[in-house]
Short mmCIF file of C-alpha atoms and ligand atoms in Angstrom, two decimals:
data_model
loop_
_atom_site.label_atom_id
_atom_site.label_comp_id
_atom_site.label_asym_id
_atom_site.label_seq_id
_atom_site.Cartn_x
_atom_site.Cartn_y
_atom_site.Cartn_z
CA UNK A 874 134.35 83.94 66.78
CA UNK A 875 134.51 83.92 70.94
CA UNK A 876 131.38 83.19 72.35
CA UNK A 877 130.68 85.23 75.62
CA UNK A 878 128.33 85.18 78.47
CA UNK A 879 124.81 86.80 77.23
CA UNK A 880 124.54 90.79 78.25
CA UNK A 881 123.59 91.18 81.99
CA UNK A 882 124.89 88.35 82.90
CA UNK A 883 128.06 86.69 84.44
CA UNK A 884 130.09 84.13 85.72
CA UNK A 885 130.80 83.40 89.16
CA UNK A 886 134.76 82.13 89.01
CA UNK A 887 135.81 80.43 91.77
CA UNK A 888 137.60 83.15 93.68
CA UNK A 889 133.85 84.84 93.64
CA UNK A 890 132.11 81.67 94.14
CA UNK A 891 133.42 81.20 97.45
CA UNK A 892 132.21 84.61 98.69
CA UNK A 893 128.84 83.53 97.23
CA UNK A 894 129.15 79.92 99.47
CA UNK A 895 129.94 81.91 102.41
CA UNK A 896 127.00 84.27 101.85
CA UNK A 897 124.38 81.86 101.10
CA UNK A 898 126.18 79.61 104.26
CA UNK A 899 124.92 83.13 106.94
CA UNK A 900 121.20 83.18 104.86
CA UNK A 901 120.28 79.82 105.45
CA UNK A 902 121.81 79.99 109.75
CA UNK A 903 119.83 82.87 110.14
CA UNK A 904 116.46 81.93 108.35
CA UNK A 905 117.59 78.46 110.82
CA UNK A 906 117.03 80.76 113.57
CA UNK A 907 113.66 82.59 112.78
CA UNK A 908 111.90 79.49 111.53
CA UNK A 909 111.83 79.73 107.99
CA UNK A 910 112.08 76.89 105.94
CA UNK A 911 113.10 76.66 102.44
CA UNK A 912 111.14 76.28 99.08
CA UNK A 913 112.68 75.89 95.28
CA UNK A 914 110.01 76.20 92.73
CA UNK A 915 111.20 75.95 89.07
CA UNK A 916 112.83 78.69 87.17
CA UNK A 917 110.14 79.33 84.71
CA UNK A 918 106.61 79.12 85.16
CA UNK A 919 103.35 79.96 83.02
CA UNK A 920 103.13 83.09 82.04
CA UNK A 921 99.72 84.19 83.35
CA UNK A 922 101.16 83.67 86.83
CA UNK A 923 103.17 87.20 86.42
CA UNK A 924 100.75 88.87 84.54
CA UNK A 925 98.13 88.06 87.14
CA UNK A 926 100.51 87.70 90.19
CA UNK A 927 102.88 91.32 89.63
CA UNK A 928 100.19 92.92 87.60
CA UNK A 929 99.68 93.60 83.43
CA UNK A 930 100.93 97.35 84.26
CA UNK A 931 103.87 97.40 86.16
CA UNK A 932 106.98 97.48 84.41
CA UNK A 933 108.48 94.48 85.11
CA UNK A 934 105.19 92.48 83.09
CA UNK A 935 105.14 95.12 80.77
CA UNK A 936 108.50 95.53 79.07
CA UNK A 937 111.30 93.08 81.51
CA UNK A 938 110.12 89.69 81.82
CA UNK A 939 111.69 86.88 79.15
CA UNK A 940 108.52 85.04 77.88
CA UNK A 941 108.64 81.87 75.08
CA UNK A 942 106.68 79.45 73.92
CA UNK A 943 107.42 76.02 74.07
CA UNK A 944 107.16 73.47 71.48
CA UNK A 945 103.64 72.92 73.17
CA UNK A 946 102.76 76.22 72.01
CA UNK A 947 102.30 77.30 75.70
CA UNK A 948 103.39 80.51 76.81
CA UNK A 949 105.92 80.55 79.73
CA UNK A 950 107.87 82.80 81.33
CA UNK A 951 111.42 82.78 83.02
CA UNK A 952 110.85 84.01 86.49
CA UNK A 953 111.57 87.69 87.15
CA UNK A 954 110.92 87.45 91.09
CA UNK A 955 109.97 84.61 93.94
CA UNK A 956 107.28 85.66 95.53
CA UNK A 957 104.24 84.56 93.08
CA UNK A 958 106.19 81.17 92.45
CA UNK A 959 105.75 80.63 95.64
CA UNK A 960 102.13 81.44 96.57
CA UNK A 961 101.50 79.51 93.25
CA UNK A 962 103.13 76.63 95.38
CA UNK A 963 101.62 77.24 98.21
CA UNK A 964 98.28 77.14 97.39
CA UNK A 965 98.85 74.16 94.51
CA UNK A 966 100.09 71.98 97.29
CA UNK A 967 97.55 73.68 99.99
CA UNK A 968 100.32 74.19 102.49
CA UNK A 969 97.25 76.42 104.04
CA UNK A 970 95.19 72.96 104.93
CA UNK A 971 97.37 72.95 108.27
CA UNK A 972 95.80 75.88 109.59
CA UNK A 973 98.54 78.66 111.11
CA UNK A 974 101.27 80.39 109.86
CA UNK A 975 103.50 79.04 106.99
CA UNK A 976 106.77 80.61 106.82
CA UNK A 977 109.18 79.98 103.35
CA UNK A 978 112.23 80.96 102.36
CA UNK A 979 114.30 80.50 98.94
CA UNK A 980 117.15 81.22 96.85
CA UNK A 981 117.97 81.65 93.45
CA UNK A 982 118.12 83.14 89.83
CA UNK A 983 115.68 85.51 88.66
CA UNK A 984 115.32 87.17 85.15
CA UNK A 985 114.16 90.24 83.95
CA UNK A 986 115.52 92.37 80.65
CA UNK A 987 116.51 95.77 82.57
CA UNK A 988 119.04 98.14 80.98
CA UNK A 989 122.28 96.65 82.47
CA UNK A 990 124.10 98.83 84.64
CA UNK A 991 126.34 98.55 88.20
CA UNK A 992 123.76 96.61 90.06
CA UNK A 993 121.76 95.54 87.34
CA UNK A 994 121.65 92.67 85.88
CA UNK A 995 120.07 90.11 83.32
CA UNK A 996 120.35 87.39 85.60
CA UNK A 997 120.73 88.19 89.30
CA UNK A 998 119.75 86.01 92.20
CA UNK A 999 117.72 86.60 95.19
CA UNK A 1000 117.04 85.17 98.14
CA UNK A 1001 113.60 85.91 100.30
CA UNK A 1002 111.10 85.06 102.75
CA UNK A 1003 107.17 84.84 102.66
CA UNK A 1004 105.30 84.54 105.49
CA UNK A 1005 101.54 83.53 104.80
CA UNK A 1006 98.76 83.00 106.94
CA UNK A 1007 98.33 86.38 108.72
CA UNK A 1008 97.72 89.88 109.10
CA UNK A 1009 99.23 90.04 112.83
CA UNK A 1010 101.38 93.38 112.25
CA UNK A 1011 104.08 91.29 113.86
CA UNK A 1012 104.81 89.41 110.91
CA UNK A 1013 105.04 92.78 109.26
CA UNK A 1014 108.06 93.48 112.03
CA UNK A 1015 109.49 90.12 112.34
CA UNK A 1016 110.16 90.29 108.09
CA UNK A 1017 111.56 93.26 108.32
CA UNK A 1018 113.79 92.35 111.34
CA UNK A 1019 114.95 89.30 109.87
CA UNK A 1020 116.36 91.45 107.25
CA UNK A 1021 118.17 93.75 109.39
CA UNK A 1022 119.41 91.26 111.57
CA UNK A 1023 120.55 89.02 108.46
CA UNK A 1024 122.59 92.08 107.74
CA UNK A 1025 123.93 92.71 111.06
CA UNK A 1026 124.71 89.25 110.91
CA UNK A 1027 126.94 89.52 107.86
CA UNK A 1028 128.77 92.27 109.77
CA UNK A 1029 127.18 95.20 107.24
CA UNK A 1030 126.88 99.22 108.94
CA UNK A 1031 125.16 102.05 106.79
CA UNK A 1032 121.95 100.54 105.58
CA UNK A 1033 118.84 102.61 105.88
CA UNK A 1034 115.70 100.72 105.88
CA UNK A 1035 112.36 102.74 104.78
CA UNK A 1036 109.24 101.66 105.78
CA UNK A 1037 105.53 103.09 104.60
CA UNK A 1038 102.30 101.28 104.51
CA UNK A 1039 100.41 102.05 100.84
CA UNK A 1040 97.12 101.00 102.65
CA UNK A 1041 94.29 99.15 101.26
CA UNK A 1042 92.62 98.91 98.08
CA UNK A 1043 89.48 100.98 99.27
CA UNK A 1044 92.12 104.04 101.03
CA UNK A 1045 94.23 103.65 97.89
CA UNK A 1046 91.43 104.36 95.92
CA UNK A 1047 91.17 107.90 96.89
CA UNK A 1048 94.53 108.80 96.85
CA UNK A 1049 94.95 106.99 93.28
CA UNK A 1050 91.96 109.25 92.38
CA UNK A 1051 93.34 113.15 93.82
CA UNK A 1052 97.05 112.33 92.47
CA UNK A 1053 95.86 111.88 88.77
CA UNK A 1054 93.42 115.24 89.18
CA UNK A 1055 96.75 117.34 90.63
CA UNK A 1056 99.06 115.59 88.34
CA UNK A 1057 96.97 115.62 84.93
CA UNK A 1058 97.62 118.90 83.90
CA UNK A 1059 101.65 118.25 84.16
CA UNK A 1060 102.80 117.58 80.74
CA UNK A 1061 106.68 117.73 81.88
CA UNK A 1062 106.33 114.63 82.95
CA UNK A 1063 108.86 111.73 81.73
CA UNK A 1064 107.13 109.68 79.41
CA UNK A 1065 107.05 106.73 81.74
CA UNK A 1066 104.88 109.05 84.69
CA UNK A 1067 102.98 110.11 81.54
CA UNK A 1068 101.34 106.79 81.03
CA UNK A 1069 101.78 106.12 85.08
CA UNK A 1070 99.68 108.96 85.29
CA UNK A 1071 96.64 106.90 83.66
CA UNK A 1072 97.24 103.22 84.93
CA UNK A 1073 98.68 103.44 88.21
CA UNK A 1074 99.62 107.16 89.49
CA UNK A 1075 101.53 106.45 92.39
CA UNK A 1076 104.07 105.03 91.30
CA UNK A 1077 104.70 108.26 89.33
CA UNK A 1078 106.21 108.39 93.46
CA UNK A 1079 108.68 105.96 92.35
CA UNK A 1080 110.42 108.19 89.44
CA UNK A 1081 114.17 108.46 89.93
CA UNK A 1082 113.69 111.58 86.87
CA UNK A 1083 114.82 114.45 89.02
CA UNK A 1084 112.10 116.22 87.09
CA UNK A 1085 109.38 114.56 88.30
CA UNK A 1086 110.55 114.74 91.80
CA UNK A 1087 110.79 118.27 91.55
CA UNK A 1088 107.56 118.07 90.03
CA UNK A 1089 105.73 115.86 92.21
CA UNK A 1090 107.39 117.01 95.50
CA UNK A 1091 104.41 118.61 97.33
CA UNK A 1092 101.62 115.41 96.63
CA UNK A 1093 100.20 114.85 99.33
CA UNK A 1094 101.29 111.52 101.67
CA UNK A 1095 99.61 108.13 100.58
CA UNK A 1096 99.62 107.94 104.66
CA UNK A 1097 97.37 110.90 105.14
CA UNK A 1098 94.36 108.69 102.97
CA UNK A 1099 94.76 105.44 105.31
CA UNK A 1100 91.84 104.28 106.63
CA UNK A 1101 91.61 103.69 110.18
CA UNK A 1102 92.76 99.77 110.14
CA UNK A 1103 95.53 100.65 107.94
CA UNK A 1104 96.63 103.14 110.09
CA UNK A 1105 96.56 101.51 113.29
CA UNK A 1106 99.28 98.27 111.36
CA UNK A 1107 101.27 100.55 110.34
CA UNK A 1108 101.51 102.47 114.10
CA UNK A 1109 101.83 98.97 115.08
CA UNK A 1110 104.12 97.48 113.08
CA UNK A 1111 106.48 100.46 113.70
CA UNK A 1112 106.00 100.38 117.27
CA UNK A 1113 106.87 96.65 117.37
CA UNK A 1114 109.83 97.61 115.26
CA UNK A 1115 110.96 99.95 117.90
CA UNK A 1116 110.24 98.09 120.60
CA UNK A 1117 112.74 95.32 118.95
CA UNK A 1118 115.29 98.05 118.63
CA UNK A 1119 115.08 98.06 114.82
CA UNK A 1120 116.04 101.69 113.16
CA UNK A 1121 113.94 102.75 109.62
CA UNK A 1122 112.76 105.89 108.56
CA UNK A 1123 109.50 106.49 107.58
CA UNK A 1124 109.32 107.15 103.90
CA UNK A 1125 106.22 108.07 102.79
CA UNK A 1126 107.25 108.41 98.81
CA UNK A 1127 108.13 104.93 99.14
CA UNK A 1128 105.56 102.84 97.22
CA UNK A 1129 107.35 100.27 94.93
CA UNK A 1130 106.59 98.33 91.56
CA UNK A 1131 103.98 95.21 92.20
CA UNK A 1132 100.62 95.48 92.29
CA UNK A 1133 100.14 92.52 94.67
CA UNK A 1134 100.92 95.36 97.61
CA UNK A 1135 98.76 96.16 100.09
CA UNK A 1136 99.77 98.33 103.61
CA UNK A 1137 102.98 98.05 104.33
CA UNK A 1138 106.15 98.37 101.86
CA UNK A 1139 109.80 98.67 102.72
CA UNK A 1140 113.15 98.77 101.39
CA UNK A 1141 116.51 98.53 102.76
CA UNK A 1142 118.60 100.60 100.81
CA UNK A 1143 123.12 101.03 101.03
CA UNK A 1144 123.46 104.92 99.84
CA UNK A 1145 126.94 103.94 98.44
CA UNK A 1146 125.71 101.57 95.72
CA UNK A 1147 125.08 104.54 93.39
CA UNK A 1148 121.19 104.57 91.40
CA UNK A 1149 120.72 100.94 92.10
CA UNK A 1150 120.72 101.24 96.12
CA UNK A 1151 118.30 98.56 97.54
CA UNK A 1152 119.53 95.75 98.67
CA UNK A 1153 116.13 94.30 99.58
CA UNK A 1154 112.57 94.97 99.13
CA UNK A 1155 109.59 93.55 100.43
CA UNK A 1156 105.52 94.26 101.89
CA UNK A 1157 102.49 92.96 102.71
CA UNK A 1158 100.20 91.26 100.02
CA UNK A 1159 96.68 90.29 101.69
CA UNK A 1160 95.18 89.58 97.71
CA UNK A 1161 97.86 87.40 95.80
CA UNK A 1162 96.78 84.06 97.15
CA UNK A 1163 93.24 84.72 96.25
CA UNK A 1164 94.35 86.03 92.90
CA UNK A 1165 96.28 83.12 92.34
CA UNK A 1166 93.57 80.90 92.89
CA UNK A 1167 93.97 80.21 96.65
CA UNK A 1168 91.89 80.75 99.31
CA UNK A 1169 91.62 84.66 101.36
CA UNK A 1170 95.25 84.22 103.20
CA UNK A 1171 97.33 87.09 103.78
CA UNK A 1172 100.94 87.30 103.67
CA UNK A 1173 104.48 89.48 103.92
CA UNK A 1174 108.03 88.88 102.78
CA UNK A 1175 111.10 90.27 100.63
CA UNK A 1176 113.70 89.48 98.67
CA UNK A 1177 117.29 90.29 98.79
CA UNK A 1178 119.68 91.37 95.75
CA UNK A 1179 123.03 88.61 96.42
CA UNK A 1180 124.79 90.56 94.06
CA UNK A 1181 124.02 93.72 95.77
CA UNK A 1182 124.78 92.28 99.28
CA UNK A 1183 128.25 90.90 97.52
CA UNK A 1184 129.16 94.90 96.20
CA UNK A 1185 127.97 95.83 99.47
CA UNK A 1186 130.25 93.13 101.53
CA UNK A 1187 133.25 93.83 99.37
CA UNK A 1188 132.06 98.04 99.76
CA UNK A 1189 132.64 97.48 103.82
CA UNK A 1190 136.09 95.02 103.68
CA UNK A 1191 134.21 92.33 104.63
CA UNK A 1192 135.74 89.75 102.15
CA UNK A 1193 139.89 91.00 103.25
CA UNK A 1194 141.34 87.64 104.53
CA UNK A 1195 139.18 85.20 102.33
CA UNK A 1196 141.38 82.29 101.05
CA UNK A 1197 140.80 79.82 98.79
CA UNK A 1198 144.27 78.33 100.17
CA UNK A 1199 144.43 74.36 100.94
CA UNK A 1200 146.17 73.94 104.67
CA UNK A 1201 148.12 71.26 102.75
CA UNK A 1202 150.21 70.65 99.82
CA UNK A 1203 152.33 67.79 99.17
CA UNK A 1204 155.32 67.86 96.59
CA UNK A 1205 156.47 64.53 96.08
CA UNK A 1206 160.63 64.37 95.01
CA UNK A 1207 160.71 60.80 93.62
CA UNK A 1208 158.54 59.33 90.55
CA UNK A 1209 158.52 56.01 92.18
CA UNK A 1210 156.69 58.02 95.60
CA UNK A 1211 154.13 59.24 93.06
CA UNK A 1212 151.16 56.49 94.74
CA UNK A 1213 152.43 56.95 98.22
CA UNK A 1214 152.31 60.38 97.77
CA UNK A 1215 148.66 60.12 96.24
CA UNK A 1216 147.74 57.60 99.12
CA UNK A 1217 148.92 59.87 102.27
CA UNK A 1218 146.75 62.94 101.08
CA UNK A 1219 143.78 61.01 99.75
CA UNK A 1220 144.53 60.08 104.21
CA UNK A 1221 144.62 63.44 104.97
CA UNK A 1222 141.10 64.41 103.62
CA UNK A 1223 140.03 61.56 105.09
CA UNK A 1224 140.82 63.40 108.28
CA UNK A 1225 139.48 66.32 107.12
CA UNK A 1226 142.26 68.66 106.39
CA UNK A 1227 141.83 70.62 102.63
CA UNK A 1228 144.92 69.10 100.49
CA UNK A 1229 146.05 69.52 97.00
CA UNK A 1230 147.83 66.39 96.04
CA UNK A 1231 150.40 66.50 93.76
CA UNK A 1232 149.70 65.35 90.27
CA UNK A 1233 153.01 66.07 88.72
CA UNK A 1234 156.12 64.85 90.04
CA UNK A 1235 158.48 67.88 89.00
CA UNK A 1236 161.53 69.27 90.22
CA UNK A 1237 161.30 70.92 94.36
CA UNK A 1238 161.95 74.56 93.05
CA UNK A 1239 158.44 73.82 90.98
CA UNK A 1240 156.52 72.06 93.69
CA UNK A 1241 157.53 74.90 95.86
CA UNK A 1242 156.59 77.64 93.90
CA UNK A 1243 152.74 76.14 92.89
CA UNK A 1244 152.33 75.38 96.71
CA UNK A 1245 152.99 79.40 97.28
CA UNK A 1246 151.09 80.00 94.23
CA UNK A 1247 148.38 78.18 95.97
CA UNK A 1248 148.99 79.87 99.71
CA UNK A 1249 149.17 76.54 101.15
CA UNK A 1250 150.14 77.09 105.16
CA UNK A 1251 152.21 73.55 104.75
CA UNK A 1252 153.91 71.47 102.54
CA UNK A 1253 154.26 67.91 103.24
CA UNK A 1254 157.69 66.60 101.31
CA UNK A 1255 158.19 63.17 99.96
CA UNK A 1256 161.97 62.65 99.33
CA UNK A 1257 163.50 59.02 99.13
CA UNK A 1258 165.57 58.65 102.16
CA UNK A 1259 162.96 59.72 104.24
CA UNK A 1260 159.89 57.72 103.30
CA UNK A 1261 162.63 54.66 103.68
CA UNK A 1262 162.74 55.96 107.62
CA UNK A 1263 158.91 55.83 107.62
CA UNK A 1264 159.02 59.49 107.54
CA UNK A 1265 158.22 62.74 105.56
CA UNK A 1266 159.01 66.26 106.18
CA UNK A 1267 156.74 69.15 106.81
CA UNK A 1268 156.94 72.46 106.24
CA UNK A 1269 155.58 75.65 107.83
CA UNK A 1270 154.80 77.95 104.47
CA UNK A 1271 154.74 81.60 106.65
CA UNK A 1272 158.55 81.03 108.12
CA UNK A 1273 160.29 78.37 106.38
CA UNK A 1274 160.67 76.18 109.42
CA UNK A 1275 160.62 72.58 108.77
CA UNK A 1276 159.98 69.16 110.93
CA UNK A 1277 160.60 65.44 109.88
CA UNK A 1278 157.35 63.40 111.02
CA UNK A 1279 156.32 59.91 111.51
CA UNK A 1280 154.46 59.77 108.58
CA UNK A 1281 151.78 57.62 110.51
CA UNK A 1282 151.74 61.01 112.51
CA UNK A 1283 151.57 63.41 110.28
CA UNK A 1284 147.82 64.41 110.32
CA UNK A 1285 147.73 65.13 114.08
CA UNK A 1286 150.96 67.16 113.64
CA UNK A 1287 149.57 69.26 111.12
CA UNK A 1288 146.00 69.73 113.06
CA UNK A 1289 148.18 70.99 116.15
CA UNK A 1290 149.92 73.41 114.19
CA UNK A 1291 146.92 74.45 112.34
CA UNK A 1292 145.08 74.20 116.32
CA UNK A 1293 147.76 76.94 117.43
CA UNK A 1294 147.98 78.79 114.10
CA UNK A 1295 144.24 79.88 113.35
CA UNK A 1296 142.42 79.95 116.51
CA UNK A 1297 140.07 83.15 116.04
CA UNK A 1298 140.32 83.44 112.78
CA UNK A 1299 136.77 82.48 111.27
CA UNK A 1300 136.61 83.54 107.69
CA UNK A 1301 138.66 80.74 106.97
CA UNK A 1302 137.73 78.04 104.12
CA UNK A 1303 137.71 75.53 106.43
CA UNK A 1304 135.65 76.51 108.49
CA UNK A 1305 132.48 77.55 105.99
CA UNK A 1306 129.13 75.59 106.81
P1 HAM B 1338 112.21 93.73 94.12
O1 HAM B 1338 112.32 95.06 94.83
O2 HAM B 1338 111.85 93.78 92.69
O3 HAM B 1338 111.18 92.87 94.96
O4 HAM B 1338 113.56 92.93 94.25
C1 HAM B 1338 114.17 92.72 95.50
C2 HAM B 1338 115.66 92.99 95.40
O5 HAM B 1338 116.22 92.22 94.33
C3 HAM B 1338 116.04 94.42 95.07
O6 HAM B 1338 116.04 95.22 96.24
C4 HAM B 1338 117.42 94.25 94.52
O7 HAM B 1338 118.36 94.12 95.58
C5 HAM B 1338 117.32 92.93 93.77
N1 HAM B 1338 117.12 93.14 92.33
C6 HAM B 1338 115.96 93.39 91.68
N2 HAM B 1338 116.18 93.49 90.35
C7 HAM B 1338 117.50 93.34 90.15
C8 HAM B 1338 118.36 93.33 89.00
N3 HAM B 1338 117.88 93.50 87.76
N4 HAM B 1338 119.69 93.12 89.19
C9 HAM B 1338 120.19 92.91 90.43
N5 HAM B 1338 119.43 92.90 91.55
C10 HAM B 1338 118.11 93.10 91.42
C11 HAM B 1338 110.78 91.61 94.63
O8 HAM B 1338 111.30 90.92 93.80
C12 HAM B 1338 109.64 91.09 95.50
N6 HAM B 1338 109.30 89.74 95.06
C13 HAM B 1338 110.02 91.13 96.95
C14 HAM B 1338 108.97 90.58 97.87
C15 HAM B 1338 108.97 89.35 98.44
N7 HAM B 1338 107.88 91.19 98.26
C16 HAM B 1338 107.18 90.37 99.07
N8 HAM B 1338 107.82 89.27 99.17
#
């Protein structure tokens, strides 16, 4: 019997993996840029971070996270998001003790046991930021820009980014408190809202049901019960926001699925994803160090769906002219040219130029056809007569045209033509960093 990947997940063939390279390639230039520097922490941790870190009630600790024992009898748990892995880390290695900000970034797989569906997976990655050390609203803006410009940076149009602020746990209170007395009496609730309704009613907010929207459309704001500090960082973080020249919406039903939140929450969402539509999420969490053991440090960050951001980059063209394609192939004519051959383009990547060498010595209609196959731009041919000259022959792929070269001068020729050739064009393999 075949033996396929688990449900929910995938594999990343090469074709896909090079999208992935390039992606990962813009994240880590433009965290570069703001400052952010990165953080792996392992891929499964002890259990009692989550519960204590995302909360017992939400759904993801609830019903989605992939939990074992090991042999040790302990109970662990594969990680179904970043950001408590990395306050664990932060305040295990008290990254706090030198004072100021402390600003991380990572990237990686996550796990949690969702329903697949386009979007959603098994096994997705994500890549994020956390900021800790302080409750300036201008970290607030200068997450959420690095976001947006992240995206601008990949070239993407048509996001939306929503912003609210969920306030404190003392404003939240009250507003917890006069949703479950308006919503109690509404049985027609979906199941999930009905038990919502008793641990954690706003995020009855959060149901996609169209039911419960209808149901729950005239609640009252969760920004109407902020108290006056949590009003003022919100006004402030939005006004820095504009003042950067970064576009959101307001969205005051926005309130998300982590109890670790406190004031502000946002998501950046791409309408033509379908259900699954944010591409990142993220918000302020002034309580998770301390829950996690730490000392009272506040902090703000999000994570990115890279599988999301891939549908999304392939949505908008942005992958049309990505090649795989080595600048060289060489098709060697002549068993006994078979080292020379092998030599000469282990030369060429000396120099730097992407070469497949030729492995097989088979006829030139063969060689010919797997360097097309391959959308090499030239072939470099090794026929008798020609190495005996101290030469071998080159040939331009797009137009047949075809030089004989000094063979000690055959890299330079090649890197002119290739000079002339592709200046402007960027998406190139070659030139991924
Ligand atoms: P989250 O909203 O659960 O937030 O996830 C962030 C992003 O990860 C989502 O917007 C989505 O793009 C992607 N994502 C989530 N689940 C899946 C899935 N099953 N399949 C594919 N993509 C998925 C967090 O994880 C928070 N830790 C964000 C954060 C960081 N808040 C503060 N700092």
């Amino acid at each position: 019997m075949k033996i396929s990947a688990p449900r929910g997940t995938f594999d990343i063939l090469p074709e896909e993996a090079l999208r992935w390279r390039w992606l990962e390639a813009a994240i880590r230039r433009v965290f570069d840029y703001y400052g952010y520097q990165e953080i792996r922490t392992p891929v499964f941790e002890h259990t009692e971070l989550f519960q204590r870190g995302i909360g017992e009630t939400t759904d993801i600790v609830e019903k989605e996270m992939y939990t074992f024992n090991d042999k040790g009898g302990r109970s662990l748990t594969l990680r179904p998001e970043g950001t408590a892995p990395v306050v664990r880390s932060y305040v295990e290695h008290k990254l706090y003790s030198k004072g100021g900000i402390t600003k991380l970034f990572y990237m990686g797989p996550m796990f949690r046991q969702e329903r697949p569906q386009a979007g959603r997976f098994r096994q997705f990655h994500q890549f994020g930021v956390e900021l800790l050390g302080t409750e300036s609203p201008l970290a607030d803006a200068e997450v959420i820009t690095v976001a947006v410009e992240l995206y601008k940076e990949l070239g993407l149009t048509d996001l939306e980014v929503l912003v609210n602020s969920i306030g404190c746990p003392a404003c939240r209170k009250k507003y917890q408190e006069d949703l479950f007395s308006r919503l109690s009496s509404l049985q027609e609730l979906c199941e999930s809202c009905l038990r919502r309704l008793e641990k954690n009613p706003m995020r009855i907010l959060d149901c996609k049901n169209p039911r419960c929207r209808e149901l729950t459309k005239d609640v009252p704001a969760v920004t109407d019960y902020l108290c006056p500090a949590c009003r003022d960082h919100l006004e402030k973080t939005l006004s820095f926001l504009d003042k950067a020249g970064i576009d959101y919406r307001l969205e005051p039903r926005l309130v998300r699925g982590f109890d670790y939140y406190t004031r502000t929450v946002f998501e950046v969402i791409n309408a033509g994803l379908g259900a699954q539509n944010a591409v990142c999420g993220g918000g302020r969490y002034d309580h998770l160090v301390e829950e996690i053991g730490g000392p009272p440090m506040p902090g703000v960050g999000f994570a990115s769906g890279m599988e999301r951001l891939i549908l999304t980059l392939e949505q908008q063209g942005k992958f049309a002219g990505f090649s795989s394609a080595p600048q060289v192939a060489f098709a060697v004519l002549d068993e006994t040219l078979a080292a020379d051959g092998f030599a000469l383009a282990t030369r060429l990547r000396r120099e730097g130029l992407t070469v497949e060498a030729c492995l097989e010595v088979k006829s030139l209609k063969a060689q010919m056809r797997a360097a097309g196959k391959l959308q090499a731009k030239f072939v470099v041919l090794l026929g008798e007569d020609e190495w005996k000259d101290g030469q071998v022959s080159v040939r331009r792929m797009a137009d047949g045209e075809q030089w004989r070269v000094d063979r000690e001068e055959v890299c330079r020729f090649i890197k002119d033509l290739l000079d002339r050739d592709s200046s402007g064009r960027e998406q190139e393999r070659g030139s991924f960093s």
